Coordinates of C-alpha atoms and ligand atoms in Angstrom, one line a residue:
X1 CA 300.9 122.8 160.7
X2 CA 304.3 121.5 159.3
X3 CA 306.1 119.7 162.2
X4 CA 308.9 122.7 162.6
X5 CA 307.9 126.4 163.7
X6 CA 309.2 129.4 164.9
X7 CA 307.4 132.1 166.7
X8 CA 308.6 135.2 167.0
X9 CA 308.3 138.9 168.3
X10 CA 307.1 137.3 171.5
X11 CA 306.5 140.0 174.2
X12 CA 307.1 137.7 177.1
X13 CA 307.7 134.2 177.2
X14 CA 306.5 133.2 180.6
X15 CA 307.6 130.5 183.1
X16 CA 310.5 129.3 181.1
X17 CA 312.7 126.9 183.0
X18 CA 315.9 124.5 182.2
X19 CA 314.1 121.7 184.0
X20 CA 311.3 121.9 186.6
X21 CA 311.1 121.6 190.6
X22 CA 307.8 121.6 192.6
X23 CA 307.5 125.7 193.5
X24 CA 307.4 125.6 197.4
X25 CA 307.1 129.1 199.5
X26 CA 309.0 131.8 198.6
X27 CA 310.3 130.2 195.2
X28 CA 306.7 130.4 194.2
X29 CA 307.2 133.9 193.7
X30 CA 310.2 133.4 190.8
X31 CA 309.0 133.2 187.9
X32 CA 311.1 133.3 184.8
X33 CA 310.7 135.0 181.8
X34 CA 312.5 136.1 178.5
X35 CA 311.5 139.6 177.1
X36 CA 311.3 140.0 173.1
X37 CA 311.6 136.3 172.5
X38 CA 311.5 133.4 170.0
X39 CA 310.2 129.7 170.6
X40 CA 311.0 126.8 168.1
X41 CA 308.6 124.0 167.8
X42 CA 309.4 120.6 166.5
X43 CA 306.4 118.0 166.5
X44 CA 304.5 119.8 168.9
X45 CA 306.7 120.2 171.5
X46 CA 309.3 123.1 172.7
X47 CA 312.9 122.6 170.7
X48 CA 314.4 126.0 171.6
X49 CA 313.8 128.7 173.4
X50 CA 315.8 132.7 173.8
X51 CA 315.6 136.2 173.5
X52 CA 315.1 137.3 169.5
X53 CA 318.8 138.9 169.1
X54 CA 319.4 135.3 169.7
X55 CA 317.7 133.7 167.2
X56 CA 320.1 133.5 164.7
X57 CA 322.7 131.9 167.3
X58 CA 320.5 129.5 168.3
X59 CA 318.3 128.7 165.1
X60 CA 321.2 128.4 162.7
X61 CA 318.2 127.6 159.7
X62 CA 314.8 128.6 160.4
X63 CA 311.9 126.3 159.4
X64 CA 310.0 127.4 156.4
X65 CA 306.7 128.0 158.6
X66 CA 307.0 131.3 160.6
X67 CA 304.7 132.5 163.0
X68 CA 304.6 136.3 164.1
X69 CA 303.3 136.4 167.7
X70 CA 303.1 140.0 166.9
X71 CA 303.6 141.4 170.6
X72 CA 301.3 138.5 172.3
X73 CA 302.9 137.3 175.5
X74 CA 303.5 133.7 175.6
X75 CA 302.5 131.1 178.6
X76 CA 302.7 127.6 179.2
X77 CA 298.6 126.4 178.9
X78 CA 296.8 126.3 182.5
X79 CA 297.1 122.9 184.0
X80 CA 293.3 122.7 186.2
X81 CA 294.2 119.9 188.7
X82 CA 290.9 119.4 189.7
X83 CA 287.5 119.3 188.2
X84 CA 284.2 117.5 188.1
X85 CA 283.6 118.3 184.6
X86 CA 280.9 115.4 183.8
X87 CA 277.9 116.4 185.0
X88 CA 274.3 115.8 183.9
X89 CA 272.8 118.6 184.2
X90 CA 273.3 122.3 186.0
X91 CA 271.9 123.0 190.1
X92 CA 271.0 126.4 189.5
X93 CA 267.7 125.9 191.6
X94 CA 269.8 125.5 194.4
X95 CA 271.4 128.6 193.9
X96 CA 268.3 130.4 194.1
X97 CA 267.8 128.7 197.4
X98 CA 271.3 129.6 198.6
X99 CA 270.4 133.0 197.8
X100 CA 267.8 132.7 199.5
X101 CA 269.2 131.6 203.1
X102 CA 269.9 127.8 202.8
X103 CA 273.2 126.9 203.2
X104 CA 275.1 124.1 201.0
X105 CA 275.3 121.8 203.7
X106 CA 271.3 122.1 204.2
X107 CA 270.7 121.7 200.8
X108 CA 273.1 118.6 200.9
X109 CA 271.3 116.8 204.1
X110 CA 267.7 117.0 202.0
X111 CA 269.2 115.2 199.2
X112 CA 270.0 117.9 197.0
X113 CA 274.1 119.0 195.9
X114 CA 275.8 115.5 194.8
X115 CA 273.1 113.1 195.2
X116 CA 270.7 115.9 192.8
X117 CA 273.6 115.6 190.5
X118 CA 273.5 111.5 191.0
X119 CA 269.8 111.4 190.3
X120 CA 270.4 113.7 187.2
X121 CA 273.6 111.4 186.0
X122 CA 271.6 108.4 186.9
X123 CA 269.2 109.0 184.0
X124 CA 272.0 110.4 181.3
X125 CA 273.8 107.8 178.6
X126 CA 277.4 107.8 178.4
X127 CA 277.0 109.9 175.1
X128 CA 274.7 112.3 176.5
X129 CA 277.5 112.6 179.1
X130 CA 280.4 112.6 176.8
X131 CA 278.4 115.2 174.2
X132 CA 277.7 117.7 177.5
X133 CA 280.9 116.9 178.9
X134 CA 283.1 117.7 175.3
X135 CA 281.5 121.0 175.2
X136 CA 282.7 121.9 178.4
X137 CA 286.4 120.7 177.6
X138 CA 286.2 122.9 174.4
X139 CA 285.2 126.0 176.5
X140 CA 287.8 125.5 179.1
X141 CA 290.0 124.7 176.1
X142 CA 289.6 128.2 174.6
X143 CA 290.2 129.7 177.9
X144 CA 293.7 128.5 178.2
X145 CA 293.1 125.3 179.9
X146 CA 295.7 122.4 178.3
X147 CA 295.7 119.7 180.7
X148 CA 292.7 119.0 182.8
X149 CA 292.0 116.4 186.0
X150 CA 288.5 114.8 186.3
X151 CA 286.8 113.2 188.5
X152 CA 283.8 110.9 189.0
X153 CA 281.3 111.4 191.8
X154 CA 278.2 111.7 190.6
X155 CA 277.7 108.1 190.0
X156 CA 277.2 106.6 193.8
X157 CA 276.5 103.2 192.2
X158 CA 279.0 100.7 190.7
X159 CA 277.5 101.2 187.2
X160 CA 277.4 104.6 187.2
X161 CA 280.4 105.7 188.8
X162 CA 282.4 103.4 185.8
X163 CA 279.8 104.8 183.4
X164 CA 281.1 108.1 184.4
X165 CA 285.1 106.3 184.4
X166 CA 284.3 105.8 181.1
X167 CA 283.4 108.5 179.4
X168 CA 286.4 110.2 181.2
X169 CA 288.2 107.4 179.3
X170 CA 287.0 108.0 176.2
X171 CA 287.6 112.1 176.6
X172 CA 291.3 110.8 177.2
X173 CA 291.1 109.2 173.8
X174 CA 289.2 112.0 172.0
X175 CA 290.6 115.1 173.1
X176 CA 294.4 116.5 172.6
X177 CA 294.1 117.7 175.9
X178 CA 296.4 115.7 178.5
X179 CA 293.5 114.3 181.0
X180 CA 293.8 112.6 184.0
X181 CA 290.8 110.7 185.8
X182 CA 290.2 110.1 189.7
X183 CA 287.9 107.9 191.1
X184 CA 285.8 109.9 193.7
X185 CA 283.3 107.1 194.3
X186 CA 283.8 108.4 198.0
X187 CA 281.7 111.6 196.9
X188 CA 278.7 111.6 199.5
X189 CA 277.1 108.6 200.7
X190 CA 274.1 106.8 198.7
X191 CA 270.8 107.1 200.4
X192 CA 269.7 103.4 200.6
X193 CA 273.7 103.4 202.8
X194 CA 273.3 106.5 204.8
X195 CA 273.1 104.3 207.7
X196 CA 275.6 101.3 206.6
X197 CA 278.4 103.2 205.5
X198 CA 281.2 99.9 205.6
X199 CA 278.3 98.8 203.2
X200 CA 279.0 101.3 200.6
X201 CA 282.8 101.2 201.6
X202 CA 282.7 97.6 200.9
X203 CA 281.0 98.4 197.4
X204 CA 283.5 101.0 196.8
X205 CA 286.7 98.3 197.6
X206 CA 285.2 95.4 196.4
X207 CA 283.0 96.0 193.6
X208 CA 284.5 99.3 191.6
X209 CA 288.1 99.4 192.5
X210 CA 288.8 95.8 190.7
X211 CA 286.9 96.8 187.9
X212 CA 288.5 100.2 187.6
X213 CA 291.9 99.0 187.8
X214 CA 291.4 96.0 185.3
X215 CA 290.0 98.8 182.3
X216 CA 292.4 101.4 183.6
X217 CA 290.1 103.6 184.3
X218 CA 291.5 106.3 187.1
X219 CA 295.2 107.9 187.7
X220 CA 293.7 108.8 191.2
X221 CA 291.5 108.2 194.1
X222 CA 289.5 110.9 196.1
X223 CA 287.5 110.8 199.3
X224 CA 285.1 113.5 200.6
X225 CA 286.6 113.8 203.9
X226 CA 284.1 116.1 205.8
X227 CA 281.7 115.8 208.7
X228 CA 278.1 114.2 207.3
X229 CA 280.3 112.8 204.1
X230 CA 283.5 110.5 204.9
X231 CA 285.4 110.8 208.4
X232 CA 289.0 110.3 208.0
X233 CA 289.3 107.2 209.1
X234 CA 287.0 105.9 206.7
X235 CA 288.9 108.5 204.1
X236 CA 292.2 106.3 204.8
X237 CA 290.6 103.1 204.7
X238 CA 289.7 103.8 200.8
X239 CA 292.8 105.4 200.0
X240 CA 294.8 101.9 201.5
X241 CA 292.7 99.8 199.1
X242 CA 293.2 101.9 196.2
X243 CA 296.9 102.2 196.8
X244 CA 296.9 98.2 196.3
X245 CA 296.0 98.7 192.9
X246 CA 298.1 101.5 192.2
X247 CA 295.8 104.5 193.0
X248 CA 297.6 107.6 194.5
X249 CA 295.1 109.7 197.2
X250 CA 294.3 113.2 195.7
X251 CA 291.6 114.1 198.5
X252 CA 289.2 116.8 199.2
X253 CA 289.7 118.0 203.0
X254 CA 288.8 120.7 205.2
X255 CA 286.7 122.5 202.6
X256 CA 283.7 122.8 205.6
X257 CA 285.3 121.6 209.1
X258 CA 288.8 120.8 210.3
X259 CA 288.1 117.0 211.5
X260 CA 291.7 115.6 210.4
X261 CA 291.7 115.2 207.0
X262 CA 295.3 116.6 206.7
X263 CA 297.0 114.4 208.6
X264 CA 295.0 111.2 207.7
X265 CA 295.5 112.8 204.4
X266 CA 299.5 113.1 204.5
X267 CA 299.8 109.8 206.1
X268 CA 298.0 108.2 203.2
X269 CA 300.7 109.9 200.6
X270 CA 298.2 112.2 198.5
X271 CA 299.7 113.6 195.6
X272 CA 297.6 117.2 196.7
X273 CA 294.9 117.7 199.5
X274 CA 292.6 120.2 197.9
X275 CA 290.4 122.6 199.5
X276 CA 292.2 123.8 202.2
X277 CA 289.1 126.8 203.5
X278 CA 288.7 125.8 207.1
X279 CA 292.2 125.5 208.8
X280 CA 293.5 125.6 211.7
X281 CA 296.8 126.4 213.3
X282 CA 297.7 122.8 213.5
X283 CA 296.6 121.8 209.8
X284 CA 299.1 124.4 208.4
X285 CA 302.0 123.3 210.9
X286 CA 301.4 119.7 209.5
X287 CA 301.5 120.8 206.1
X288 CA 304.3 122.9 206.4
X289 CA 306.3 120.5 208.6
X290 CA 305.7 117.8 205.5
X291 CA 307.2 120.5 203.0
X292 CA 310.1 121.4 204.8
X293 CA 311.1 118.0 205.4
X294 CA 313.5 116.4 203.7
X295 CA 311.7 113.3 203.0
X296 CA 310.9 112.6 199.1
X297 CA 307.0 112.9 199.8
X298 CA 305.7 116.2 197.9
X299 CA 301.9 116.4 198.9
X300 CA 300.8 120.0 197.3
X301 CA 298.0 122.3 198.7
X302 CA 295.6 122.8 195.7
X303 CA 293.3 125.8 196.3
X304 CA 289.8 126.2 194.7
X305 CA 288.9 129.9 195.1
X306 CA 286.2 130.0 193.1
X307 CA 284.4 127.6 195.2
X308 CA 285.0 129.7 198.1
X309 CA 283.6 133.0 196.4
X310 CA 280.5 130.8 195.1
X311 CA 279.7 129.4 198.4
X312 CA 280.5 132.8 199.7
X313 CA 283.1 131.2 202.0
X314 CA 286.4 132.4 203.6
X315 CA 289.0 131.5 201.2
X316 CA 292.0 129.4 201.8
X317 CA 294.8 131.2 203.8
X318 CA 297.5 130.8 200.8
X319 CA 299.4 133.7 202.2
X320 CA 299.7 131.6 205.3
X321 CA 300.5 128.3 203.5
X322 CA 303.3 129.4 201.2
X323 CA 305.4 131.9 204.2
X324 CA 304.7 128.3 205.8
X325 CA 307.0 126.6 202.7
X326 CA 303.8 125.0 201.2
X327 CA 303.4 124.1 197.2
X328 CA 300.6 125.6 196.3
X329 CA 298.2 124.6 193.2
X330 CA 295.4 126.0 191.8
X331 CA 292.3 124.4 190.5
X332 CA 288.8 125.4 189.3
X333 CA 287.1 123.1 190.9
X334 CA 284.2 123.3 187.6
X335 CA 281.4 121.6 189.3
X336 CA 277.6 122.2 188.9
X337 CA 277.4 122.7 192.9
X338 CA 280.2 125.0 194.1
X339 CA 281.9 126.2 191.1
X340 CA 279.7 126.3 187.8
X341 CA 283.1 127.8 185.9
X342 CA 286.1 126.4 184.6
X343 CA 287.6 130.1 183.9
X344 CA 291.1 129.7 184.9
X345 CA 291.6 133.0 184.2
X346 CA 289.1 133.8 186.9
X347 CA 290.5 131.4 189.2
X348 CA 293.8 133.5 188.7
X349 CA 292.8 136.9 188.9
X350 CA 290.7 135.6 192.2
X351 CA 293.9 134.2 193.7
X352 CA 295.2 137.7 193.5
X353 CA 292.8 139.7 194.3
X354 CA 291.4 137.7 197.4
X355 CA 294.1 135.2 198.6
X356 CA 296.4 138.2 197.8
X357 CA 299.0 135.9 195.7
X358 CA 301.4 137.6 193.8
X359 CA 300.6 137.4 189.9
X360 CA 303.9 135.4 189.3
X361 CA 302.8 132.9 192.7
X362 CA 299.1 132.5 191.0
X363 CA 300.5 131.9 187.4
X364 CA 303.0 129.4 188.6
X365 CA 300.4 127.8 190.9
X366 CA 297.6 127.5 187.9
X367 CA 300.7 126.2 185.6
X368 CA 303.8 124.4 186.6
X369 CA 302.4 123.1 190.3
X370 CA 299.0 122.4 188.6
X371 CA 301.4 119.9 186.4
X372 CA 302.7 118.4 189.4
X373 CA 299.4 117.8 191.3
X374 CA 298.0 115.7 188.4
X375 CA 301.7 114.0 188.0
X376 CA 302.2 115.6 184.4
X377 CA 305.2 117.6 185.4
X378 CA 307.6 115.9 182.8
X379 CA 305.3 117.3 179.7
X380 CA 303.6 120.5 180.7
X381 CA 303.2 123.5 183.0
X382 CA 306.3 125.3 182.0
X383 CA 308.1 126.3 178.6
X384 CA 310.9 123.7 178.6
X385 CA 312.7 122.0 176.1
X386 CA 310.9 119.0 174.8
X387 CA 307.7 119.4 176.9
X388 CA 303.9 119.3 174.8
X389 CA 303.2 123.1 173.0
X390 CA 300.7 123.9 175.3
X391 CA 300.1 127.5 175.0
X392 CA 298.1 130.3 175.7
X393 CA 298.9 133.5 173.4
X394 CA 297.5 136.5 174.5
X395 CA 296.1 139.6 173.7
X396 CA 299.0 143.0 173.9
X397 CA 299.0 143.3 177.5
X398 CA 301.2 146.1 179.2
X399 CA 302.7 143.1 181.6
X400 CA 302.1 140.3 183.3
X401 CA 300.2 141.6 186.0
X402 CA 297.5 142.8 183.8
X403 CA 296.1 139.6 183.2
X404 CA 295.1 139.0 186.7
X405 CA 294.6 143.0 187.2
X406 CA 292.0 143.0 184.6
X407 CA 289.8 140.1 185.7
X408 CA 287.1 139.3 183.6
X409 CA 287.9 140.6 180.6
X410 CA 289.1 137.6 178.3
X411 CA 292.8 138.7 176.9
X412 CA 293.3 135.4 175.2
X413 CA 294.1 135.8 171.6
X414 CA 294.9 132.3 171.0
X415 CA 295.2 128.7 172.1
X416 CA 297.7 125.6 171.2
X417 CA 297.5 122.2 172.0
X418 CA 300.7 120.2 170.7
X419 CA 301.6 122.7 168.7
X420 CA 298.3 123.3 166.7
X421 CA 295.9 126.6 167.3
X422 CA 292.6 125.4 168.6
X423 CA 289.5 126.9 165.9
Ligands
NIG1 O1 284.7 120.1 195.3 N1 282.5 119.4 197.8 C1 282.6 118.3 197.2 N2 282.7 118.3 195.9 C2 282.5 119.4 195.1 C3 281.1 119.9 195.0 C4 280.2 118.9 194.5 C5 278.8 119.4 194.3 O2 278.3 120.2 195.0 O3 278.3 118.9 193.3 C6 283.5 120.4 195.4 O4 283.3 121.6 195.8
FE2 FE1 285.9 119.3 194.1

């Protein structure tokens, strides 16, 4: 594609903002758009933007390349702030055994869930990983996923959990998708440390996170923080020694039991605390008291729905969090335990139709906050001038709402990634 292009006969053009803010509370529920539009593109990213009586105002000479959007609306990309996309291999034996009576955490105290998934990883090369692992990104890709966080966790020992860094790494390098990788060598612990868990802490602070920094191999650290995985007090011990080599917390809390992961979690600075099922009164006070505040700290609440429905689980109370003042992000969790789908079109129509978010709160959630929880807020998320071309075109839609109305049918027409369709 030449470096200048100018779409036209846009339908909508969705989420478009002078400059972006963290959404918080009710201003998740504005979401901007132009009717009838026209977007310039210069070197893959967003030169101009306005409605198409406009155009000739604001695009004095058009570039030579034209593209008709031909009634598609126009949205900034999905940015999925948290995923465990490299995986060995799939746990769908355990689903049988889930729908059979046995719950997660069962399954997870006979050495199935994440150490299965070790075991499996264990065995796998880096290319295996990378091969199984780039198929994935390409499917999410098509589905209107642009910028994606992943994490490890399924290594458990120090060469696997970098063999796992590194094939992140080299997705980084490979793909045009903007990634972002988090160390989550706090997963579960190791059977040979279920009883000696400073062991494995001290394996975690002393063995990985020197070797991670030095190869730059994680944005992010995560910790587990549930009962029978990490308490929070050994959740904040991990998230001090990655901050001394530059690690910001993104942490998975109160996904099964309320045991204080918020508040260790906000102390600890986390760029989002993710999960968010089991809450109490007191959690969302915390987390609403830290968004109200006028301290610079911005930790963002990123929900995983379809980790709730697939565990068949209450679902986080986002109603609850954003009348609260809460920023709220949403993720799809793609892991081969609780969420085997990294359909953020599903995650969006799910938000809706159980967590009863508005369409324009779920489609700012899934894009512009899902920016700021992986710290990519300065190039996507919303259709600004000079962030990346990230963008999902989609099938003639009747309006916005009918994206998230209509779940499960796939209205994507088209995908770009800096400014080039994806095959
Ligand atoms: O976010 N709950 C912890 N981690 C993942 C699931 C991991 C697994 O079951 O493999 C999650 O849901
Ligand atoms: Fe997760």
């Amino acid at each position: 594609m030449p470096s200048s292009c100018i779409i036209i006969n846009i339908q909508q053009l969705v989420n478009v903002r002078e400059q972006s803010t963290l959404l918080k509370g009710a201003a998740m529920a504005e979401l901007p758009c132009i009717e009838n539009a026209f977007l310039l593109l210069e070197d893959g990213t967003i030169a101009a933007y306005g409605a198409m009586y406009e155009l000739e105002l604001k695009v004095p000479q058009l570039p030579k390349h034209v593209i008709d959007a031909q009634g598609s609306t126009v949205l900034p990309a999905w940015c999925d702030s948290h995923t465990h996309l490299v995986f060995a291999a799939s746990r769908e034996n355990e689903f049988i055994d889930k729908l059979k009576g046995t719950s997660y955490a069962e399954i997870a105290a006979k050495g199935g869930g994440i150490l299965n998934s070790a075991q499996k990883l264990s065995n796998a090369s880096e290319e295996e990983l990378f091969n199984l692992a780039w198929q994935r990104l390409k499917e999410v890709s098509r589905l209107g996923t642009g910028a994606i966080e992943i994490k490890s966790g399924y290594g458990l020992t120090v060469a696997a959990e970098l063999k796992m860094l590194r094939v992140i790494k080299k997705l980084k390098q490979q793909s045009s998708l903007s990634i972002k990788a988090t160390f989550l060598g706090a997963h579960t612990y190791p059977l040979q440390f279920k009883n000696n868990h400073q062991g494995y802490i001290n394996s975690i602070i002393n063995e990985m996170l020197p070797v991670i920094a030095a190869d730059k191999l994680a944005d992010y650290i995560d910790v587990f923080c549930e009962d029978g995985f990490f308490s929070p007090q050994e959740m904040a011990q991990i998230c001090h020694a990655g901050k001394a080599y530059g690690l910001q917390p993104k942490l998975h809390v109160n996904q099964l039991n309320s045991i204080g992961g918020i508040e260790a979690g906000l102390k600890a600075n986390a760029i989002s605390l993710d999960h968010l099922e089991t809450m109490t009164d007191i959690d969302i006070s915390l987390l609403s008291n830290q968004a109200t505040s006028k301290t610079s700290q911005q930790t963002i609440c990123t929900l995983l729905p379809t980790a709730a429905f697939f565990l068949r689980m209450g679902f986080a109370p986002a109603r609850r969090l954003m009348d609260a003042g809460c920023a709220i992000a949403l993720a799809s969790d793609y892991n081969p335990g609780s969420s085997p789908s990294g359909n953020m079109n599903l995650v969006v129509a799910m938000s809706c139709i159980q967590m009863k978010m508005l369409p324009e709160e779920a489609i700012n959630a899934a894009t512009i906050n899902g920016a700021y929880a992986m710290g990519l807020d300065n190039e996507l998320g919303s259709i600004t001038i000079g962030k990346k071309a990230n963008l999902i075109f989609t099938k003639n839609i009747p309006s916005l709402a009918y994206l998230p109305y209509s779940f499960g049918t796939n209205l994507i027409d088209k995908v770009m990634i800096n400014g080039y369709f994806i095959d």
